[in-house]
PDB file of C-alpha atoms in Angstrom:
ATOM      1  CA  MET A   1     -39.976  -7.657  -2.387  1.00 53.00           C
ATOM      2  CA  THR A   2     -37.145  -9.843  -3.626  1.00 56.00           C
ATOM      3  CA  ARG A   3     -33.841 -10.316  -1.832  1.00 49.00           C
ATOM      4  CA  ARG A   4     -32.015  -8.168  -4.399  1.00 45.00           C
ATOM      5  CA  GLN A   5     -34.528  -5.355  -3.955  1.00 44.00           C
ATOM      6  CA  ARG A   6     -34.174  -5.534  -0.167  1.00 47.00           C
ATOM      7  CA  GLU A   7     -30.386  -5.324  -0.509  1.00 43.00           C
ATOM      8  CA  ALA A   8     -30.699  -2.318  -2.820  1.00 44.00           C
ATOM      9  CA  VAL A   9     -32.968  -0.529  -0.335  1.00 43.00           C
ATOM     10  CA  ARG A  10     -30.577  -1.327   2.527  1.00 49.00           C
ATOM     11  CA  ASP A  11     -27.606  -0.016   0.529  1.00 47.00           C
ATOM     12  CA  ARG A  12     -29.449   3.208  -0.274  1.00 46.00           C
ATOM     13  CA  HIS A  13     -30.319   3.720   3.387  1.00 46.00           C
ATOM     14  CA  ALA A  14     -26.690   3.111   4.405  1.00 46.00           C
ATOM     15  CA  ALA A  15     -25.409   5.486   1.742  1.00 44.00           C
ATOM     16  CA  THR A  16     -27.846   8.174   2.867  1.00 44.00           C
ATOM     17  CA  HIS A  17     -26.843   7.676   6.503  1.00 47.00           C
ATOM     18  CA  ASP A  18     -23.091   8.116   5.923  1.00 44.00           C
ATOM     19  CA  GLY A  19     -23.435  10.798   3.237  1.00 47.00           C
ATOM     20  CA  SER A  20     -21.804   8.770   0.468  1.00 50.00           C
ATOM     21  CA  SER A  21     -24.941   8.979  -1.681  1.00 52.00           C
ATOM     22  CA  LEU A  22     -24.553  12.751  -1.731  1.00 54.00           C
ATOM     23  CA  ARG A  23     -20.840  12.730  -2.477  1.00 64.00           C
ATOM     24  CA  TRP A  24     -20.775   9.726  -4.802  1.00 68.00           C
ATOM     25  CA  PRO A  25     -24.290   9.338  -6.251  1.00 73.00           C
ATOM     26  CA  GLY A  26     -22.998   7.140  -9.070  1.00 66.00           C
ATOM     27  CA  ALA A  27     -21.863   4.527  -6.560  1.00 68.00           C
ATOM     28  CA  THR A  28     -25.424   3.730  -5.499  1.00 73.00           C
ATOM     29  CA  ALA A  29     -26.020   1.763  -8.729  1.00 71.00           C
ATOM     30  CA  ARG A  30     -23.740  -1.186  -8.026  1.00 79.00           C
ATOM     31  CA  PHE A  31     -24.290  -3.087 -11.273  1.00 83.00           C
ATOM     32  CA  ALA A  32     -23.766   0.045 -13.367  1.00 85.00           C
ATOM     33  CA  LEU A  33     -20.618   0.793 -11.363  1.00 88.00           C
ATOM     34  CA  PHE A  34     -19.309  -2.717 -12.009  1.00 90.00           C
ATOM     35  CA  GLY A  35     -19.909  -2.265 -15.732  1.00 91.00           C
ATOM     36  CA  GLU A  36     -18.159   1.101 -15.700  1.00 93.00           C
ATOM     37  CA  VAL A  37     -15.149  -0.392 -13.911  1.00 94.00           C
ATOM     38  CA  LEU A  38     -14.902  -3.032 -16.648  1.00 95.00           C
ATOM     39  CA  TRP A  39     -15.244  -0.332 -19.320  1.00 96.00           C
ATOM     40  CA  VAL A  40     -12.457   1.679 -17.703  1.00 96.00           C
ATOM     41  CA  GLY A  41     -10.314  -1.467 -17.787  1.00 96.00           C
ATOM     42  CA  VAL A  42     -10.897  -1.763 -21.528  1.00 97.00           C
ATOM     43  CA  LEU A  43     -10.094   1.907 -22.138  1.00 97.00           C
ATOM     44  CA  CYS A  44      -6.941   1.806 -20.022  1.00 97.00           C
ATOM     45  CA  CYS A  45      -5.652  -1.390 -21.643  1.00 97.00           C
ATOM     46  CA  VAL A  46      -6.153   0.003 -25.147  1.00 97.00           C
ATOM     47  CA  ALA A  47      -4.557   3.333 -24.232  1.00 97.00           C
ATOM     48  CA  SER A  48      -1.637   1.520 -22.563  1.00 96.00           C
ATOM     49  CA  LEU A  49      -0.545  -0.288 -25.713  1.00 95.00           C
ATOM     50  CA  GLY A  50       2.145   2.348 -26.204  1.00 94.00           C
ATOM     51  CA  ILE A  51       3.741   1.156 -22.915  1.00 94.00           C
ATOM     52  CA  VAL A  52       5.030   4.637 -21.976  1.00 95.00           C
ATOM     53  CA  THR A  53       1.399   5.750 -22.181  1.00 97.00           C
ATOM     54  CA  ILE A  54       0.441   3.644 -19.151  1.00 96.00           C
ATOM     55  CA  PRO A  55       0.474   6.535 -16.615  1.00 96.00           C
ATOM     56  CA  ALA A  56      -1.587   8.749 -18.926  1.00 97.00           C
ATOM     57  CA  ALA A  57      -4.041   5.909 -19.553  1.00 97.00           C
ATOM     58  CA  PHE A  58      -4.509   5.253 -15.838  1.00 97.00           C
ATOM     59  CA  ALA A  59      -4.898   8.972 -15.112  1.00 97.00           C
ATOM     60  CA  ALA A  60      -7.568   9.323 -17.802  1.00 97.00           C
ATOM     61  CA  GLY A  61      -9.302   6.200 -16.508  1.00 96.00           C
ATOM     62  CA  SER A  62      -9.306   7.581 -12.977  1.00 96.00           C
ATOM     63  CA  ALA A  63     -10.791  10.872 -14.175  1.00 95.00           C
ATOM     64  CA  HIS A  64     -13.442   8.994 -16.166  1.00 95.00           C
ATOM     65  CA  LEU A  65     -14.420   6.839 -13.190  1.00 94.00           C
ATOM     66  CA  HIS A  66     -14.441   9.857 -10.880  1.00 92.00           C
ATOM     67  CA  ARG A  67     -16.944  11.613 -13.148  1.00 92.00           C
ATOM     68  CA  PHE A  68     -19.149   8.523 -13.174  1.00 91.00           C
ATOM     69  CA  LEU A  69     -19.118   8.302  -9.380  1.00 91.00           C
ATOM     70  CA  ARG A  70     -20.110  11.965  -9.230  1.00 88.00           C
ATOM     71  CA  ALA A  71     -22.987  11.205 -11.627  1.00 84.00           C
ATOM     72  CA  GLU A  72     -21.466  13.543 -14.207  1.00 86.00           C
ATOM     73  CA  ASP A  73     -21.326  13.069 -17.957  1.00 84.00           C
ATOM     74  CA  SER A  74     -18.387  10.810 -18.853  1.00 82.00           C
ATOM     75  CA  PRO A  75     -18.268  10.406 -22.646  1.00 90.00           C
ATOM     76  CA  LEU A  76     -15.484   8.668 -24.522  1.00 93.00           C
ATOM     77  CA  ARG A  77     -14.274  11.947 -26.017  1.00 94.00           C
ATOM     78  CA  GLN A  78     -13.611  13.285 -22.515  1.00 95.00           C
ATOM     79  CA  PHE A  79     -11.477  10.225 -21.754  1.00 96.00           C
ATOM     80  CA  ALA A  80      -9.540  10.928 -24.960  1.00 96.00           C
ATOM     81  CA  ALA A  81      -9.092  14.573 -23.960  1.00 95.00           C
ATOM     82  CA  ASP A  82      -7.843  13.609 -20.495  1.00 96.00           C
ATOM     83  CA  PHE A  83      -5.504  11.028 -21.988  1.00 97.00           C
ATOM     84  CA  THR A  84      -4.029  13.584 -24.390  1.00 96.00           C
ATOM     85  CA  ALA A  85      -3.556  16.133 -21.618  1.00 96.00           C
ATOM     86  CA  ALA A  86      -1.933  13.601 -19.296  1.00 96.00           C
ATOM     87  CA  LEU A  87       0.347  12.312 -22.039  1.00 96.00           C
ATOM     88  CA  ARG A  88       1.941  15.709 -22.755  1.00 94.00           C
ATOM     89  CA  THR A  89       4.355  15.252 -19.869  1.00 91.00           C
ATOM     90  CA  GLY A  90       3.160  11.876 -18.636  1.00 93.00           C
ATOM     91  CA  TRP A  91       5.209  10.019 -21.232  1.00 95.00           C
ATOM     92  CA  LEU A  92       8.305  10.960 -19.226  1.00 94.00           C
ATOM     93  CA  ALA A  93       6.782   9.348 -16.155  1.00 93.00           C
ATOM     94  CA  GLY A  94       5.891   6.367 -18.319  1.00 95.00           C
ATOM     95  CA  LEU A  95       9.467   6.058 -19.522  1.00 96.00           C
ATOM     96  CA  GLY A  96      10.744   6.157 -15.954  1.00 95.00           C
ATOM     97  CA  VAL A  97       8.253   3.522 -14.838  1.00 94.00           C
ATOM     98  CA  VAL A  98       9.136   1.244 -17.761  1.00 95.00           C
ATOM     99  CA  LEU A  99      12.851   1.488 -16.945  1.00 96.00           C
ATOM    100  CA  ALA A 100      12.276   0.881 -13.231  1.00 95.00           C
ATOM    101  CA  VAL A 101       9.967  -2.080 -13.814  1.00 95.00           C
ATOM    102  CA  GLY A 102      12.351  -3.515 -16.409  1.00 95.00           C
ATOM    103  CA  LEU A 103      15.302  -3.354 -14.026  1.00 95.00           C
ATOM    104  CA  LEU A 104      13.299  -4.894 -11.191  1.00 94.00           C
ATOM    105  CA  LEU A 105      12.043  -7.707 -13.418  1.00 94.00           C
ATOM    106  CA  LEU A 106      15.626  -8.382 -14.506  1.00 94.00           C
ATOM    107  CA  ASP A 107      16.652  -8.434 -10.848  1.00 92.00           C
ATOM    108  CA  ILE A 108      13.865 -10.915 -10.047  1.00 92.00           C
ATOM    109  CA  ILE A 109      14.775 -13.174 -12.978  1.00 93.00           C
ATOM    110  CA  VAL A 110      18.467 -13.214 -12.077  1.00 92.00           C
ATOM    111  CA  ALA A 111      17.723 -13.826  -8.396  1.00 91.00           C
ATOM    112  CA  ASN A 112      15.290 -16.602  -9.273  1.00 90.00           C
ATOM    113  CA  SER A 113      18.099 -18.404 -11.115  1.00 88.00           C
ATOM    114  CA  ARG A 114      19.615 -19.011  -7.652  1.00 88.00           C
ATOM    115  CA  LEU A 115      23.120 -18.366  -8.932  1.00 85.00           C
ATOM    116  CA  LEU A 116      23.800 -15.387  -6.685  1.00 83.00           C
ATOM    117  CA  PRO A 117      24.668 -15.603  -2.997  1.00 89.00           C
ATOM    118  CA  GLY A 118      21.764 -14.406  -0.893  1.00 88.00           C
ATOM    119  CA  TRP A 119      19.376 -14.756  -3.808  1.00 90.00           C
ATOM    120  CA  GLN A 120      16.413 -15.118  -1.439  1.00 92.00           C
ATOM    121  CA  VAL A 121      16.932 -11.610  -0.083  1.00 93.00           C
ATOM    122  CA  ILE A 122      17.470 -10.174  -3.558  1.00 92.00           C
ATOM    123  CA  LEU A 123      14.343 -11.879  -4.861  1.00 92.00           C
ATOM    124  CA  ALA A 124      12.207 -10.695  -1.948  1.00 93.00           C
ATOM    125  CA  ALA A 125      13.532  -7.143  -2.267  1.00 93.00           C
ATOM    126  CA  GLY A 126      12.820  -7.128  -5.996  1.00 93.00           C
ATOM    127  CA  VAL A 127       9.236  -8.305  -5.523  1.00 92.00           C
ATOM    128  CA  VAL A 128       8.560  -5.773  -2.752  1.00 93.00           C
ATOM    129  CA  LEU A 129      10.061  -2.908  -4.750  1.00 95.00           C
ATOM    130  CA  LEU A 130       8.109  -3.911  -7.861  1.00 94.00           C
ATOM    131  CA  ALA A 131       4.833  -3.895  -5.924  1.00 93.00           C
ATOM    132  CA  GLY A 132       5.798  -0.548  -4.403  1.00 94.00           C
ATOM    133  CA  VAL A 133       6.579   1.043  -7.769  1.00 95.00           C
ATOM    134  CA  LEU A 134       3.295  -0.144  -9.265  1.00 95.00           C
ATOM    135  CA  ALA A 135       1.342   1.008  -6.205  1.00 95.00           C
ATOM    136  CA  ALA A 136       3.014   4.420  -6.406  1.00 95.00           C
ATOM    137  CA  LEU A 137       2.131   4.588 -10.099  1.00 96.00           C
ATOM    138  CA  ALA A 138      -1.524   3.758  -9.427  1.00 96.00           C
ATOM    139  CA  GLY A 139      -1.706   6.156  -6.488  1.00 95.00           C
ATOM    140  CA  THR A 140      -0.138   9.024  -8.423  1.00 96.00           C
ATOM    141  CA  THR A 141      -2.344   8.560 -11.470  1.00 96.00           C
ATOM    142  CA  ALA A 142      -5.444   8.600  -9.238  1.00 95.00           C
ATOM    143  CA  ARG A 143      -4.400  12.048  -7.992  1.00 95.00           C
ATOM    144  CA  TRP A 144      -3.543  13.545 -11.381  1.00 95.00           C
ATOM    145  CA  PRO A 145      -7.118  14.632 -12.318  1.00 92.00           C
ATOM    146  CA  ALA A 146      -7.350  16.947  -9.292  1.00 90.00           C
ATOM    147  CA  SER A 147      -4.293  19.016 -10.241  1.00 90.00           C
ATOM    148  CA  ARG A 148      -3.615  18.091 -13.889  1.00 92.00           C
ATOM    149  CA  SER A 149       0.052  18.119 -12.875  1.00 93.00           C
ATOM    150  CA  TRP A 150       2.280  15.074 -12.461  1.00 95.00           C
ATOM    151  CA  ARG A 151       4.550  16.804  -9.955  1.00 94.00           C
ATOM    152  CA  ALA A 152       1.624  17.892  -7.811  1.00 95.00           C
ATOM    153  CA  ALA A 153       0.080  14.422  -8.057  1.00 95.00           C
ATOM    154  CA  GLY A 154       3.355  12.814  -6.999  1.00 94.00           C
ATOM    155  CA  ARG A 155       3.745  15.154  -4.030  1.00 95.00           C
ATOM    156  CA  ARG A 156       0.172  14.495  -2.947  1.00 94.00           C
ATOM    157  CA  TRP A 157       0.739  10.742  -3.198  1.00 94.00           C
ATOM    158  CA  LEU A 158       3.788  10.966  -0.937  1.00 94.00           C
ATOM    159  CA  ARG A 159       1.922  13.154   1.550  1.00 94.00           C
ATOM    160  CA  ASP A 160      -1.098  10.854   1.619  1.00 92.00           C
ATOM    161  CA  ALA A 161       1.137   7.786   1.920  1.00 92.00           C
ATOM    162  CA  ARG A 162       2.690   9.216   5.092  1.00 92.00           C
ATOM    163  CA  LYS A 163      -0.710  10.045   6.567  1.00 91.00           C
ATOM    164  CA  ASP A 164      -2.474   6.861   5.489  1.00 90.00           C
ATOM    165  CA  PRO A 165      -0.146   3.830   5.468  1.00 91.00           C
ATOM    166  CA  ALA A 166      -3.180   1.534   5.635  1.00 91.00           C
ATOM    167  CA  GLY A 167      -4.374   2.960   2.328  1.00 90.00           C
ATOM    168  CA  VAL A 168      -0.978   2.199   0.814  1.00 92.00           C
ATOM    169  CA  LEU A 169      -1.229  -1.404   1.993  1.00 94.00           C
ATOM    170  CA  TRP A 170      -4.700  -1.724   0.469  1.00 93.00           C
ATOM    171  CA  LEU A 171      -3.354  -0.394  -2.819  1.00 94.00           C
ATOM    172  CA  VAL A 172      -0.383  -2.771  -2.730  1.00 95.00           C
ATOM    173  CA  ALA A 173      -2.827  -5.621  -2.128  1.00 94.00           C
ATOM    174  CA  ALA A 174      -4.820  -4.502  -5.180  1.00 95.00           C
ATOM    175  CA  VAL A 175      -1.638  -4.458  -7.275  1.00 95.00           C
ATOM    176  CA  VAL A 176      -0.642  -7.945  -6.117  1.00 94.00           C
ATOM    177  CA  LEU A 177      -4.131  -9.297  -6.793  1.00 94.00           C
ATOM    178  CA  THR A 178      -4.128  -7.786 -10.295  1.00 94.00           C
ATOM    179  CA  LEU A 179      -0.745  -9.333 -11.057  1.00 93.00           C
ATOM    180  CA  MET A 180      -1.827 -12.726  -9.730  1.00 93.00           C
ATOM    181  CA  VAL A 181      -5.063 -12.970 -11.722  1.00 94.00           C
ATOM    182  CA  THR A 182      -3.287 -11.729 -14.857  1.00 93.00           C
ATOM    183  CA  TRP A 183      -0.546 -14.323 -14.425  1.00 91.00           C
ATOM    184  CA  GLN A 184      -3.108 -17.096 -13.977  1.00 93.00           C
ATOM    185  CA  LEU A 185      -5.332 -16.007 -16.882  1.00 94.00           C
ATOM    186  CA  PRO A 186      -3.986 -13.151 -19.087  1.00 94.00           C
ATOM    187  CA  PRO A 187      -7.414 -11.974 -20.390  1.00 93.00           C
ATOM    188  CA  LEU A 188      -8.289 -11.049 -16.799  1.00 95.00           C
ATOM    189  CA  VAL A 189      -5.884  -8.132 -17.131  1.00 95.00           C
ATOM    190  CA  VAL A 190      -8.791  -6.047 -18.468  1.00 96.00           C
ATOM    191  CA  PRO A 191     -11.091  -6.303 -15.427  1.00 95.00           C
ATOM    192  CA  GLY A 192      -8.009  -6.387 -13.202  1.00 95.00           C
ATOM    193  CA  VAL A 193      -6.823  -3.020 -14.486  1.00 96.00           C
ATOM    194  CA  GLY A 194     -10.299  -1.560 -14.084  1.00 96.00           C
ATOM    195  CA  CYS A 195     -10.470  -2.762 -10.489  1.00 95.00           C
ATOM    196  CA  LEU A 196      -6.971  -1.414  -9.822  1.00 96.00           C
ATOM    197  CA  VAL A 197      -7.946   2.040 -11.106  1.00 96.00           C
ATOM    198  CA  PHE A 198     -11.046   1.915  -8.908  1.00 95.00           C
ATOM    199  CA  ALA A 199      -8.996   0.841  -5.875  1.00 94.00           C
ATOM    200  CA  ALA A 200      -6.478   3.638  -6.450  1.00 95.00           C
ATOM    201  CA  LEU A 201      -9.281   6.187  -6.738  1.00 94.00           C
ATOM    202  CA  ALA A 202     -10.964   4.858  -3.589  1.00 91.00           C
ATOM    203  CA  THR A 203      -7.763   5.070  -1.541  1.00 91.00           C
ATOM    204  CA  SER A 204      -7.080   8.591  -2.845  1.00 89.00           C
ATOM    205  CA  VAL A 205     -10.332   9.913  -1.334  1.00 85.00           C
ATOM    206  CA  ARG A 206     -10.152   8.006   1.955  1.00 78.00           C
ATOM    207  CA  PRO A 207     -10.635  10.273   4.991  1.00 70.00           C
ATOM    208  CA  ARG A 208      -7.312  10.929   6.724  1.00 63.00           C
ATOM    209  CA  ARG A 209      -6.371  12.380  10.076  1.00 60.00           C
TER     210      ARG A 209
END
């Protein structure tokens, strides 16, 4: 038995022991999961070209990945159907996110010019708020498939954030990592987005007290 086969057997035993293989059977095939995460990144990036469609794209990507993890059929037409459903009211959320991100980026640019007094504080606040907005966006979109409602998804995100601050920090870390790899090499935005959707979905189903 090769090393890879031994690792696969060990992973299956661990998944069976903690019950994850029953809840998320699609996660037992690690290579297939990695490929699906990359595919979700492609789908989300294409669907996000409209800018205000970003929340709907992420919500559809989260639903698509959730079906895969549940070992359910996840065809492209279902992604398109989820995207259309999420976009009906999700474009308003997209518009709000675009405005918020635009203002924060302007704040960061102005602060980085070092012309304002206390620019260090302004710059730090802008960066923290930007990461928070993007984390809230990812967290909310991961919760949209369960309710098919943006208001309900937003309320659930706030409730989960209060109960699981560690999950919020993990999601913020995923956002920062995605931004960093994209800044260093723009084509990495595709796998970065896929990994961010996966991270948001993982934090949304974390057990909470």
